[in-house]
Every structure is written in C-alpha cells, then in structure tokens.
Amino acid sequence: MGKRDELIAKYADDLRNKCGMQPDMDLLTKVTIGCGPAIYNADASTVAAGQEGELETVKNNFLIKKLGLADGPQLMDAINSVIETYGRSERNKYRAVVYYMLTKHFGKESVYR
C-alpha cells in the first residue's frame, strides 16, 4: 500500500469516527488526488480552522475555483458547518476530509466524475 493509500485510509477513518459518516471511497480518493502534493506536507495537509485567512483560502480556491460556486455568505456558513461536524477542538482537520465534506454538502460530486 502506497503513502497516498495510507492517507486515504486515515481520512476515511476520520470521516467514520470523527464526522459520523460513511465515506464514498471513490469520491474520497478523487478529492484526495485533487489536493495534489499538499497531502504530503504536514502544514498544507490540514486546515487551520482558527485562522480567518485559511478559511478564505478554502472558500476562494476550493469552493469558488474548483467547485464553481458563486460567492456568498452560504459558502462560509458551509465551511463553518463542516468544521463543526469535524469538531472545532480536533487538532488535525485534514484538508481532503474538509474538501470531501464540502463537496458532499453542495452536491458537487460531478466535479470529480
């Protein structure tokens, strides 16, 4: 099993145990691949939910550019909802898991098909 497969297994575990959802492994794999080399970097692989700038980056680079959503307050509401689901106190909020949940939240799985 390669490093990426190990990370995907870890992300699936987080979705099951911390977020209470059964992951769609095909979609999770595609979202993880879409994150590119960031998943291998300790800092870039996680989302710093306490930093406003980081949440803006998620909104602009992922929700607007990648998923093609229109800007509006609903985007930040969704990000905060996902962070709540993951657990604000959870130290490591993996970027691939956050992106996966946002993709599901907006029903944008087709972007990865």
GROMACS .gro file of C-alpha atoms in nm:
model
  113
    1MET     CA    1   0.000   0.000   0.000
    2GLY     CA    2   0.144   0.335  -0.103
    3LYS     CA    3   0.163   0.652   0.102
    4ARG     CA    4  -0.144   0.802  -0.069
    5ASP     CA    5  -0.349   0.489   0.003
    6GLU     CA    6  -0.247   0.508   0.369
    7LEU     CA    7  -0.359   0.871   0.385
    8ILE     CA    8  -0.691   0.791   0.216
    9ALA     CA    9  -0.749   0.515   0.475
   10LYS     CA   10  -0.672   0.767   0.753
   11TYR     CA   11  -0.915   1.020   0.600
   12ALA     CA   12  -1.186   0.754   0.572
   13ASP     CA   13  -1.128   0.667   0.938
   14ASP     CA   14  -1.172   1.035   1.034
   15LEU     CA   15  -1.496   1.055   0.834
   16ARG     CA   16  -1.633   0.745   1.010
   17ASN     CA   17  -1.514   0.811   1.364
   18LYS     CA   18  -1.496   1.190   1.396
   19CYS     CA   19  -1.760   1.305   1.148
   20GLY     CA   20  -2.008   1.017   1.180
   21MET     CA   21  -2.042   0.948   0.808
   22GLN     CA   22  -1.974   0.654   0.582
   23PRO     CA   23  -1.732   0.775   0.312
   24ASP     CA   24  -1.781   0.722  -0.060
   25MET     CA   25  -1.432   0.581  -0.115
   26ASP     CA   26  -1.428   0.656  -0.488
   27LEU     CA   27  -1.509   1.023  -0.426
   28LEU     CA   28  -1.271   1.046  -0.128
   29THR     CA   29  -0.990   0.908  -0.345
   30LYS     CA   30  -1.060   1.162  -0.620
   31VAL     CA   31  -1.081   1.453  -0.374
   32THR     CA   32  -0.752   1.341  -0.216
   33ILE     CA   33  -0.581   1.320  -0.556
   34GLY     CA   34  -0.724   1.665  -0.635
   35CYS     CA   35  -0.542   1.806  -0.332
   36GLY     CA   36  -0.216   1.720  -0.506
   37PRO     CA   37   0.115   1.716  -0.321
   38ALA     CA   38  -0.033   1.920  -0.033
   39ILE     CA   39  -0.145   1.596   0.134
   40TYR     CA   40   0.219   1.501   0.196
   41ASN     CA   41   0.308   1.831   0.366
   42ALA     CA   42   0.230   1.843   0.739
   43ASP     CA   43   0.121   2.207   0.729
   44ALA     CA   44  -0.061   2.211   0.394
   45SER     CA   45  -0.244   1.880   0.455
   46THR     CA   46  -0.453   2.033   0.734
   47VAL     CA   47  -0.695   2.325   0.753
   48ALA     CA   48  -0.623   2.578   1.029
   49ALA     CA   49  -0.987   2.644   1.116
   50GLY     CA   50  -0.900   2.915   1.365
   51GLN     CA   51  -0.736   3.132   1.101
   52GLU     CA   52  -0.975   3.351   0.902
   53GLY     CA   53  -0.727   3.372   0.613
   54GLU     CA   54  -0.714   2.994   0.586
   55LEU     CA   55  -1.094   2.972   0.565
   56GLU     CA   56  -1.094   3.241   0.294
   57THR     CA   57  -0.841   3.032   0.101
   58VAL     CA   58  -1.067   2.726   0.125
   59LYS     CA   59  -1.360   2.939   0.007
   60ASN     CA   60  -1.179   3.103  -0.284
   61ASN     CA   61  -0.952   2.824  -0.408
   62PHE     CA   62  -1.179   2.528  -0.349
   63LEU     CA   63  -1.544   2.630  -0.337
   64ILE     CA   64  -1.530   2.905  -0.599
   65LYS     CA   65  -1.246   2.795  -0.830
   66LYS     CA   66  -1.269   2.415  -0.805
   67LEU     CA   67  -1.641   2.355  -0.742
   68GLY     CA   68  -1.753   2.660  -0.942
   69LEU     CA   69  -1.983   2.800  -0.673
   70ALA     CA   70  -2.094   3.163  -0.663
   71ASP     CA   71  -1.952   3.368  -0.378
   72GLY     CA   72  -2.188   3.446  -0.094
   73PRO     CA   73  -2.239   3.403   0.281
   74GLN     CA   74  -2.360   3.044   0.227
   75LEU     CA   75  -2.002   2.940   0.144
   76MET     CA   76  -1.858   3.046   0.479
   77ASP     CA   77  -2.165   2.901   0.654
   78ALA     CA   78  -2.092   2.566   0.487
   79ILE     CA   79  -1.724   2.580   0.583
   80ASN     CA   80  -1.815   2.652   0.945
   81SER     CA   81  -2.074   2.373   0.942
   82VAL     CA   82  -1.813   2.126   0.816
   83ILE     CA   83  -1.562   2.245   1.080
   84GLU     CA   84  -1.831   2.193   1.349
   85THR     CA   85  -1.900   1.841   1.217
   86TYR     CA   86  -1.527   1.760   1.221
   87GLY     CA   87  -1.500   1.909   1.570
   88ARG     CA   88  -1.358   2.254   1.639
   89SER     CA   89  -1.133   2.107   1.907
   90GLU     CA   90  -0.996   1.843   1.666
   91ARG     CA   91  -0.636   1.948   1.616
   92ASN     CA   92  -0.578   1.794   1.273
   93LYS     CA   93  -0.856   1.874   1.031
   94TYR     CA   94  -0.731   1.712   0.714
   95ARG     CA   95  -0.779   1.921   0.402
   96ALA     CA   96  -0.901   1.621   0.197
   97VAL     CA   97  -1.168   1.542   0.459
   98VAL     CA   98  -1.287   1.904   0.475
   99TYR     CA   99  -1.298   1.923   0.092
  100TYR     CA  100  -1.480   1.590   0.074
  101MET     CA  101  -1.749   1.710   0.319
  102LEU     CA  102  -1.786   2.042   0.134
  103THR     CA  103  -1.821   1.856  -0.197
  104LYS     CA  104  -2.097   1.640  -0.045
  105HIS     CA  105  -2.261   1.942   0.124
  106PHE     CA  106  -2.303   2.123  -0.207
  107GLY     CA  107  -2.383   1.807  -0.407
  108LYS     CA  108  -2.089   1.876  -0.639
  109GLU     CA  109  -1.965   1.517  -0.671
  110SER     CA  110  -1.997   1.557  -1.051
  111VAL     CA  111  -1.685   1.780  -1.046
  112TYR     CA  112  -1.484   1.463  -0.967
  113ARG     CA  113  -1.660   1.222  -1.204
   0.00000   0.00000   0.00000
